[in-house]
Coordinates of C-alpha atoms and ligand atoms in Angstrom, one line a residue:
M1 CA 36.2 4.6 -6.8
A2 CA 38.9 5.8 -8.8
G3 CA 41.7 3.5 -9.3
M4 CA 39.5 0.5 -8.7
A5 CA 40.2 -2.2 -10.9
V6 CA 36.8 -2.5 -13.6
A7 CA 36.1 -6.3 -14.4
T8 CA 33.6 -7.1 -17.4
V9 CA 30.7 -8.8 -16.5
S10 CA 28.1 -11.2 -18.0
T11 CA 24.5 -10.2 -18.4
G12 CA 23.4 -13.2 -16.3
L13 CA 24.1 -14.5 -13.1
R14 CA 24.2 -18.5 -12.2
I15 CA 22.8 -19.3 -8.5
G16 CA 23.6 -23.1 -8.0
T17 CA 21.9 -24.8 -11.2
L18 CA 19.8 -22.0 -11.7
E19 CA 20.9 -19.2 -14.7
L20 CA 19.4 -15.9 -14.2
S21 CA 18.9 -13.7 -17.1
S22 CA 19.9 -10.4 -15.2
R23 CA 22.0 -9.2 -12.4
V24 CA 19.0 -7.1 -11.1
L25 CA 16.8 -9.2 -8.8
I26 CA 13.9 -8.1 -6.7
A27 CA 14.1 -8.1 -2.9
P28 CA 11.3 -9.8 -0.8
M29 CA 9.1 -7.4 0.6
V30 CA 6.0 -7.8 3.1
G31 CA 2.7 -6.6 1.7
I32 CA 4.6 -5.9 -1.7
T33 CA 6.1 -8.7 -3.4
D34 CA 3.0 -10.6 -4.4
A35 CA 2.5 -12.7 -7.4
P36 CA 0.6 -9.8 -9.5
L37 CA 3.7 -7.6 -8.7
R38 CA 6.2 -10.5 -9.2
E39 CA 4.7 -11.1 -12.6
L40 CA 5.0 -7.4 -13.7
V41 CA 8.6 -7.1 -12.8
S42 CA 9.2 -10.4 -14.5
E43 CA 8.1 -8.4 -17.6
L44 CA 10.4 -5.8 -16.7
G45 CA 13.3 -7.8 -17.0
A46 CA 14.1 -8.9 -13.1
G47 CA 16.7 -11.9 -13.3
L48 CA 14.9 -13.3 -9.9
V49 CA 11.6 -12.3 -8.0
S50 CA 11.1 -13.3 -4.6
T51 CA 7.9 -14.0 -2.3
E52 CA 7.4 -12.0 0.9
M53 CA 8.9 -13.8 4.1
V54 CA 6.6 -16.5 5.1
A55 CA 6.8 -18.1 8.9
A56 CA 7.8 -21.9 8.0
E57 CA 5.8 -23.0 11.1
A58 CA 2.7 -21.6 9.5
V59 CA 3.6 -23.1 6.2
V60 CA 4.2 -26.9 7.9
R61 CA 0.8 -26.5 9.5
E62 CA -0.8 -25.8 6.1
V63 CA -2.5 -22.2 7.2
G64 CA -4.2 -21.1 4.0
A65 CA -2.5 -17.3 4.1
A66 CA 0.8 -18.6 4.4
L67 CA 0.4 -21.1 1.3
E68 CA -1.3 -18.3 -0.6
L69 CA 1.8 -16.3 -0.1
L70 CA 3.9 -19.3 -1.5
D71 CA 2.1 -19.4 -5.0
C72 CA 5.1 -19.4 -7.0
R73 CA 3.2 -19.9 -10.6
G74 CA 3.1 -17.5 -13.1
G75 CA 5.4 -14.9 -14.2
T76 CA 8.7 -15.5 -16.5
S77 CA 11.4 -15.2 -14.0
P78 CA 12.4 -17.6 -11.5
V79 CA 11.0 -17.4 -8.3
A80 CA 12.5 -17.4 -4.8
A81 CA 10.3 -18.4 -1.9
Q82 CA 11.5 -16.8 1.3
L83 CA 10.8 -18.5 4.7
V84 CA 11.6 -17.5 8.3
G85 CA 12.0 -19.7 11.1
C86 CA 14.8 -21.2 13.2
D87 CA 14.1 -25.0 13.3
P88 CA 16.2 -27.2 11.3
Q89 CA 13.1 -29.9 10.7
V90 CA 10.6 -27.4 10.4
M91 CA 12.6 -25.0 7.9
A92 CA 13.5 -28.5 5.9
A93 CA 9.9 -29.4 5.8
A94 CA 8.7 -26.0 4.8
A95 CA 11.4 -25.8 2.0
R96 CA 9.8 -29.1 0.4
I97 CA 6.5 -27.6 0.4
C98 CA 7.6 -24.3 -1.4
V99 CA 9.5 -26.6 -4.2
A100 CA 6.3 -28.4 -4.5
R101 CA 4.5 -24.9 -4.9
G102 CA 6.7 -23.8 -7.8
A103 CA 9.5 -22.2 -6.2
S104 CA 12.8 -22.3 -8.2
L105 CA 14.8 -21.7 -5.3
V106 CA 14.4 -21.2 -1.3
D107 CA 15.7 -18.2 0.5
V108 CA 16.0 -17.6 4.3
N109 CA 15.2 -14.6 5.9
L110 CA 18.4 -14.0 8.2
G111 CA 17.9 -10.3 8.6
C112 CA 14.2 -9.3 9.8
P113 CA 14.5 -7.1 12.7
V114 CA 11.1 -6.9 14.1
P115 CA 10.4 -8.1 17.8
R116 CA 8.0 -10.5 16.7
V117 CA 10.5 -12.5 14.8
V118 CA 13.7 -12.0 16.9
N119 CA 12.1 -12.7 20.0
R120 CA 11.7 -16.2 19.0
G121 CA 15.1 -16.6 17.7
S122 CA 14.5 -16.1 13.9
G123 CA 15.6 -13.5 11.4
A124 CA 18.4 -11.4 12.6
A125 CA 18.5 -13.2 16.1
L126 CA 19.2 -16.6 14.5
A127 CA 22.1 -14.9 12.5
R128 CA 23.7 -14.1 15.3
D129 CA 24.6 -17.8 16.1
V130 CA 26.6 -18.9 13.5
A131 CA 26.5 -22.7 14.0
A132 CA 22.8 -22.7 14.7
T133 CA 22.4 -20.8 11.3
A134 CA 24.3 -23.3 9.5
R135 CA 22.4 -26.4 11.0
V136 CA 19.1 -24.7 9.7
L137 CA 20.4 -24.0 6.5
G138 CA 22.3 -27.2 6.1
A139 CA 19.1 -29.5 6.7
M140 CA 17.2 -27.4 4.1
V141 CA 20.1 -28.2 1.4
E142 CA 19.5 -31.6 2.1
A143 CA 16.0 -31.4 2.3
V144 CA 15.5 -30.2 -1.5
S145 CA 17.2 -30.1 -4.9
V146 CA 16.7 -26.5 -5.7
P147 CA 19.1 -23.9 -4.5
V148 CA 19.0 -22.5 -1.0
T149 CA 20.1 -19.1 -0.3
A150 CA 20.1 -16.6 2.6
K151 CA 19.6 -12.9 3.2
M152 CA 21.2 -11.2 5.9
R153 CA 22.3 -8.2 7.4
L154 CA 25.9 -6.8 8.4
G155 CA 25.5 -8.3 12.1
W156 CA 23.3 -7.2 15.0
D157 CA 25.1 -3.9 15.6
H158 CA 28.1 -2.3 14.8
H159 CA 30.1 -4.4 17.5
T160 CA 29.4 -7.6 16.0
I161 CA 29.4 -7.6 12.4
N162 CA 29.6 -11.4 11.5
A163 CA 28.5 -11.4 7.6
P164 CA 31.6 -12.5 6.2
E165 CA 32.0 -15.3 8.8
L166 CA 28.2 -16.2 8.6
A167 CA 28.4 -16.4 4.6
R168 CA 31.5 -18.7 4.7
A169 CA 29.7 -21.0 7.2
L170 CA 26.8 -21.1 4.9
Q171 CA 28.9 -21.6 1.9
D172 CA 30.3 -24.6 3.7
V173 CA 27.0 -26.2 4.3
G174 CA 25.9 -25.7 0.4
V175 CA 24.3 -22.4 0.3
A176 CA 24.2 -21.2 -3.0
A177 CA 24.3 -17.5 -2.8
V178 CA 23.6 -14.9 0.2
T179 CA 22.2 -11.5 0.0
V180 CA 23.8 -9.0 2.2
H181 CA 21.7 -5.7 3.2
G182 CA 24.3 -3.6 4.1
R183 CA 22.8 -2.3 7.6
T184 CA 22.7 -3.9 11.0
R185 CA 19.7 -5.2 12.8
C186 CA 20.1 -2.3 15.3
Q187 CA 20.1 0.2 12.5
R188 CA 16.7 -1.1 10.9
Y189 CA 16.4 1.2 8.2
Q190 CA 18.4 4.2 9.3
G191 CA 21.6 5.5 7.6
L192 CA 22.9 4.5 4.3
A193 CA 23.9 0.8 3.5
D194 CA 27.4 0.4 3.7
W195 CA 28.3 -1.1 0.8
S196 CA 32.2 -1.4 1.4
E197 CA 31.2 -3.9 4.1
I198 CA 29.1 -5.7 1.5
A199 CA 32.0 -6.2 -0.4
R200 CA 34.1 -7.6 2.4
V201 CA 31.5 -10.4 2.4
K202 CA 32.2 -11.0 -1.5
E203 CA 35.8 -11.1 -0.5
S204 CA 35.3 -13.7 1.7
V205 CA 33.3 -16.5 -0.3
D206 CA 33.1 -18.0 -3.7
I207 CA 29.5 -18.0 -4.0
P208 CA 27.4 -15.2 -5.6
V209 CA 27.0 -12.3 -3.5
I210 CA 24.2 -9.9 -4.0
G211 CA 23.8 -6.3 -2.3
S212 CA 20.9 -4.8 -0.7
G213 CA 20.3 -1.2 0.5
D214 CA 19.6 2.0 -1.3
V215 CA 19.4 0.7 -4.6
D216 CA 18.1 3.6 -6.5
D217 CA 20.7 4.9 -8.9
V218 CA 21.3 2.7 -12.1
R219 CA 24.9 4.2 -12.6
V220 CA 26.1 3.4 -9.3
L221 CA 24.7 0.1 -9.5
R222 CA 26.5 -0.7 -12.5
M223 CA 29.7 0.8 -11.2
R224 CA 29.4 -1.5 -8.1
V225 CA 28.7 -5.0 -10.0
R226 CA 31.6 -3.8 -12.5
A227 CA 34.1 -3.2 -9.9
G228 CA 33.5 -6.7 -8.5
M229 CA 31.9 -5.6 -5.2
V230 CA 28.8 -7.8 -5.6
D231 CA 27.5 -10.1 -8.0
G232 CA 24.1 -8.5 -8.4
A233 CA 21.6 -6.4 -6.5
V234 CA 18.2 -6.5 -5.3
I235 CA 15.9 -3.6 -5.9
A236 CA 13.4 -2.8 -2.9
R237 CA 12.1 0.9 -2.0
G238 CA 13.9 2.2 -5.0
M239 CA 11.1 0.6 -7.2
L240 CA 7.8 1.7 -5.0
G241 CA 5.9 4.2 -7.2
N242 CA 8.3 3.8 -9.9
L243 CA 8.6 0.3 -11.1
W244 CA 9.8 1.4 -14.3
F245 CA 13.0 1.9 -12.3
V246 CA 13.6 -2.3 -12.5
H247 CA 13.7 -1.9 -16.6
Q248 CA 16.1 1.0 -16.4
A249 CA 18.3 -1.1 -13.9
V250 CA 18.1 -4.2 -15.8
Q251 CA 19.0 -2.5 -19.3
H252 CA 21.7 -0.1 -18.0
L253 CA 23.7 -3.3 -16.0
A254 CA 22.9 -5.3 -19.3
T255 CA 24.3 -2.6 -21.8
G256 CA 25.0 0.5 -20.2
A257 CA 22.1 2.3 -21.9
L258 CA 20.4 4.9 -20.1
I259 CA 16.8 4.7 -20.4
A260 CA 14.5 7.8 -20.0
D261 CA 12.2 8.2 -17.2
Q262 CA 8.7 7.2 -18.1
P263 CA 6.4 10.5 -18.9
F264 CA 3.8 10.8 -16.2
A265 CA 0.8 9.4 -18.4
D266 CA 2.9 6.0 -18.9
R267 CA 3.6 5.9 -15.3
I268 CA 0.0 6.1 -14.6
A269 CA -0.6 3.4 -17.4
L270 CA 1.6 1.1 -15.9
T271 CA 0.0 1.3 -12.2
E272 CA -3.5 1.0 -14.0
R273 CA -1.9 -2.1 -15.5
H274 CA -0.8 -3.3 -12.1
L275 CA -3.9 -2.9 -10.5
E276 CA -5.6 -4.6 -13.4
M277 CA -3.4 -7.8 -12.7
L278 CA -4.3 -7.6 -9.0
C279 CA -7.8 -7.6 -9.6
A280 CA -7.4 -10.5 -11.8
Y281 CA -5.6 -12.4 -9.1
Y282 CA -7.5 -11.3 -6.1
G283 CA -10.8 -10.0 -7.2
D284 CA -11.9 -6.6 -7.4
T285 CA -12.8 -6.2 -3.8
R286 CA -9.5 -7.3 -2.3
A287 CA -7.6 -5.9 -4.9
L288 CA -8.6 -2.4 -5.0
R289 CA -7.9 -2.5 -0.9
I290 CA -4.4 -3.7 -1.8
G291 CA -4.2 -1.6 -4.7
R292 CA -4.6 1.9 -2.9
K293 CA -1.0 2.1 -1.6
Y294 CA 0.3 2.0 -5.2
V295 CA -2.0 4.3 -6.6
A296 CA -1.3 6.7 -3.9
W297 CA 2.2 6.5 -4.6
T298 CA 1.7 7.0 -8.1
I299 CA -0.5 10.1 -8.0
K300 CA 1.6 11.6 -5.5
G301 CA 3.8 12.7 -8.2
C302 CA 1.0 14.8 -9.6
S303 CA 0.1 18.3 -9.2
G304 CA -2.8 18.9 -6.6
A305 CA -2.3 15.4 -5.2
A306 CA -3.6 15.9 -1.8
R307 CA -7.2 16.4 -3.0
L308 CA -6.8 12.9 -4.8
R309 CA -5.5 11.1 -2.0
A310 CA -8.6 11.2 0.2
E311 CA -10.3 9.6 -2.6
V312 CA -7.7 6.9 -2.8
Q313 CA -8.6 6.2 0.9
H314 CA -11.8 4.7 -0.1
M315 CA -11.3 3.4 -3.7
D316 CA -13.5 0.5 -3.9
T317 CA -14.7 0.0 -7.7
R318 CA -13.1 -0.1 -10.9
E319 CA -14.8 3.2 -12.0
H320 CA -13.4 5.4 -8.9
L321 CA -9.9 3.7 -9.8
R322 CA -10.5 4.8 -13.4
W323 CA -11.7 8.5 -12.3
I324 CA -8.8 8.8 -9.8
L325 CA -6.4 8.0 -12.4
D326 CA -8.1 10.2 -15.1
Q327 CA -8.1 13.3 -12.8
A328 CA -4.1 12.7 -12.0
R329 CA -3.7 12.4 -15.6
A330 CA -5.3 15.8 -16.5
A331 CA -3.5 17.2 -13.5
G332 CA -0.1 16.2 -15.0
P333 CA 3.0 16.0 -13.0
A334 CA 4.2 17.8 -10.0
P335 CA 7.4 20.0 -10.6
T336 CA 8.9 18.4 -7.9
G337 CA 9.0 15.2 -9.7
H338 CA 8.9 11.7 -8.8
F339 CA 7.8 10.6 -5.4
Q340 CA 9.1 8.0 -3.4
P341 CA 7.5 6.4 -0.3
V342 CA 9.8 6.2 2.8
F343 CA 9.7 3.1 5.2
T344 CA 11.6 3.5 8.4
S345 CA 10.4 0.0 9.0
G346 CA 10.4 -3.5 7.5
E347 CA 11.0 -7.1 7.8
G348 CA 14.5 -7.7 6.4
Ligands
FMN401 C1 8.1 -2.5 3.5 C2 9.1 -3.7 3.5 C3 9.2 -4.8 3.7 C4 10.0 -5.8 3.7 N1 10.0 -7.3 3.8 C5 11.1 -8.0 3.6 C6 10.7 -9.4 3.8 O1 9.8 -10.0 3.9 N2 11.9 -10.0 3.7 C7 13.2 -9.7 3.6 O2 14.3 -10.5 3.5 N3 13.4 -8.3 3.7 C8 12.5 -7.5 3.6 N4 12.7 -6.0 3.6 C9 13.9 -5.8 3.3 C10 14.3 -5.3 2.0 O3 14.2 -6.8 1.1 C11 15.6 -4.8 1.6 O4 16.7 -5.5 2.1 C12 15.6 -3.3 2.4 O5 14.4 -2.5 2.3 C13 16.9 -2.7 1.9 O6 16.8 -2.1 0.6 P1 16.7 -0.9 0.2 O7 17.5 0.0 1.2 O8 16.9 -0.6 -1.3 O9 15.1 -0.6 0.5 C14 11.5 -5.3 3.6 C15 11.8 -4.0 3.4 C16 10.4 -2.9 3.4 C17 10.8 -1.7 3.3

C-alpha cells in the first residue's frame, strides 16, 4: 500500500436515508445471523446487521419459516432483510413485507453460488444479466421507501467479471449501496478475496461500496477503508467462534485503538450469554440444538477439546451446557490459541 493516498474517514456511514454508527457491518449468513446473533453483535457495535437470505417466493406465500427469518425487531443496530429471487413483482411484494416486519433496508442476494438457487435464475445467476438484475432492483426501489441494496460477487468466473458494470446499473435504478464479495461464483469460497477488484467497483460508482471476503484482521480492514478502497466492510466467517472480533474491528476503525483478544474465560462467558439469548428467543429445546455449533467453536480453543466435542453433539439441557462450559473453563485455552471454523460452502 506504500504511496497510496490515505484519506481521513468519518466513523459512520450513510446508506440512503440511513445513518450507520460504524463502517463495520455484519454479513448475512444462513443458519447464523438470526435475531439473537444480530442482537449480540449490535451490542458489540456493528453498524448494520442482516438476516440470512430468504426466498422471496416463500415470503409472498407467507410460509411461516420464511416470515420467522424476517423478524427484524429487537437489537439496537438497523437491520437489513436479505431476499433472493428473480421476479420483479415477487421481489417488490416481498420487499414490502420485509419493511412491514421491521427491516431498516432491503438487500438482494446476487452472489449465492449454490445450484438450488442459480438453477432458478437467482443469486449469482441473476447477476450475469445486468439488465434483468436492474429491472428486479428497480421494481423494489419503487415499492419501498427504505433503502434497497445489493450484495454481489465479482462475476460468474474470471472471464466474466461484471461487478463494476452491474454496480453502475444498480446505482442508476436507485440502489443505495452495494456489497461486493471479492470472489467469483466459480470460486465459491476458494482462494483469497480480491480487494483490488472490489476497489475497482468503488471507482465506478458514487454510492457506498462495502467490501466482503476474509475480513479477519483489524489493521488490514482499517487500512483499506482509510485508503478509500471501500466505504466499509462486512464481517462473516471472521467472527465465528469469536464474536469479540466485531468489537475489536468497530473500535479500531473508529479510533485506531487495538483492543486485546478476550481472555478464554471471557470468551466462554460471551458464548454463554449468546446461548441464553437463543434460549430466550427459541425456547430451550430448539436453542440448545442451534447453539451446539457455537459451543463447539468456542471450546475447540481449549485444551483437551476433542473429548468435550462429543458431549456437545447431544447437549440438550441447560445443565449439560453449563457442565460443558465449566469443563472448558477448567481446562483453559489450548496453546494453539483461537480456533476459527472453515466453511467451504455458503450462500453468498
Ligand atoms: C455459512 C455461510 C452462510 C452464508 N450465507 C449467506 C447469505 O445468506 N447471504 C449472502 O449474501 N451471503 C452469505 N454468505 C457469504 C458471506 O456473507 C460472505 O460474503 C462470505 O462468507 C465472504 O466473507 P468471508 O470470507 O469474510 O467469510 C454466507 C457465507 C457462509 C460461510
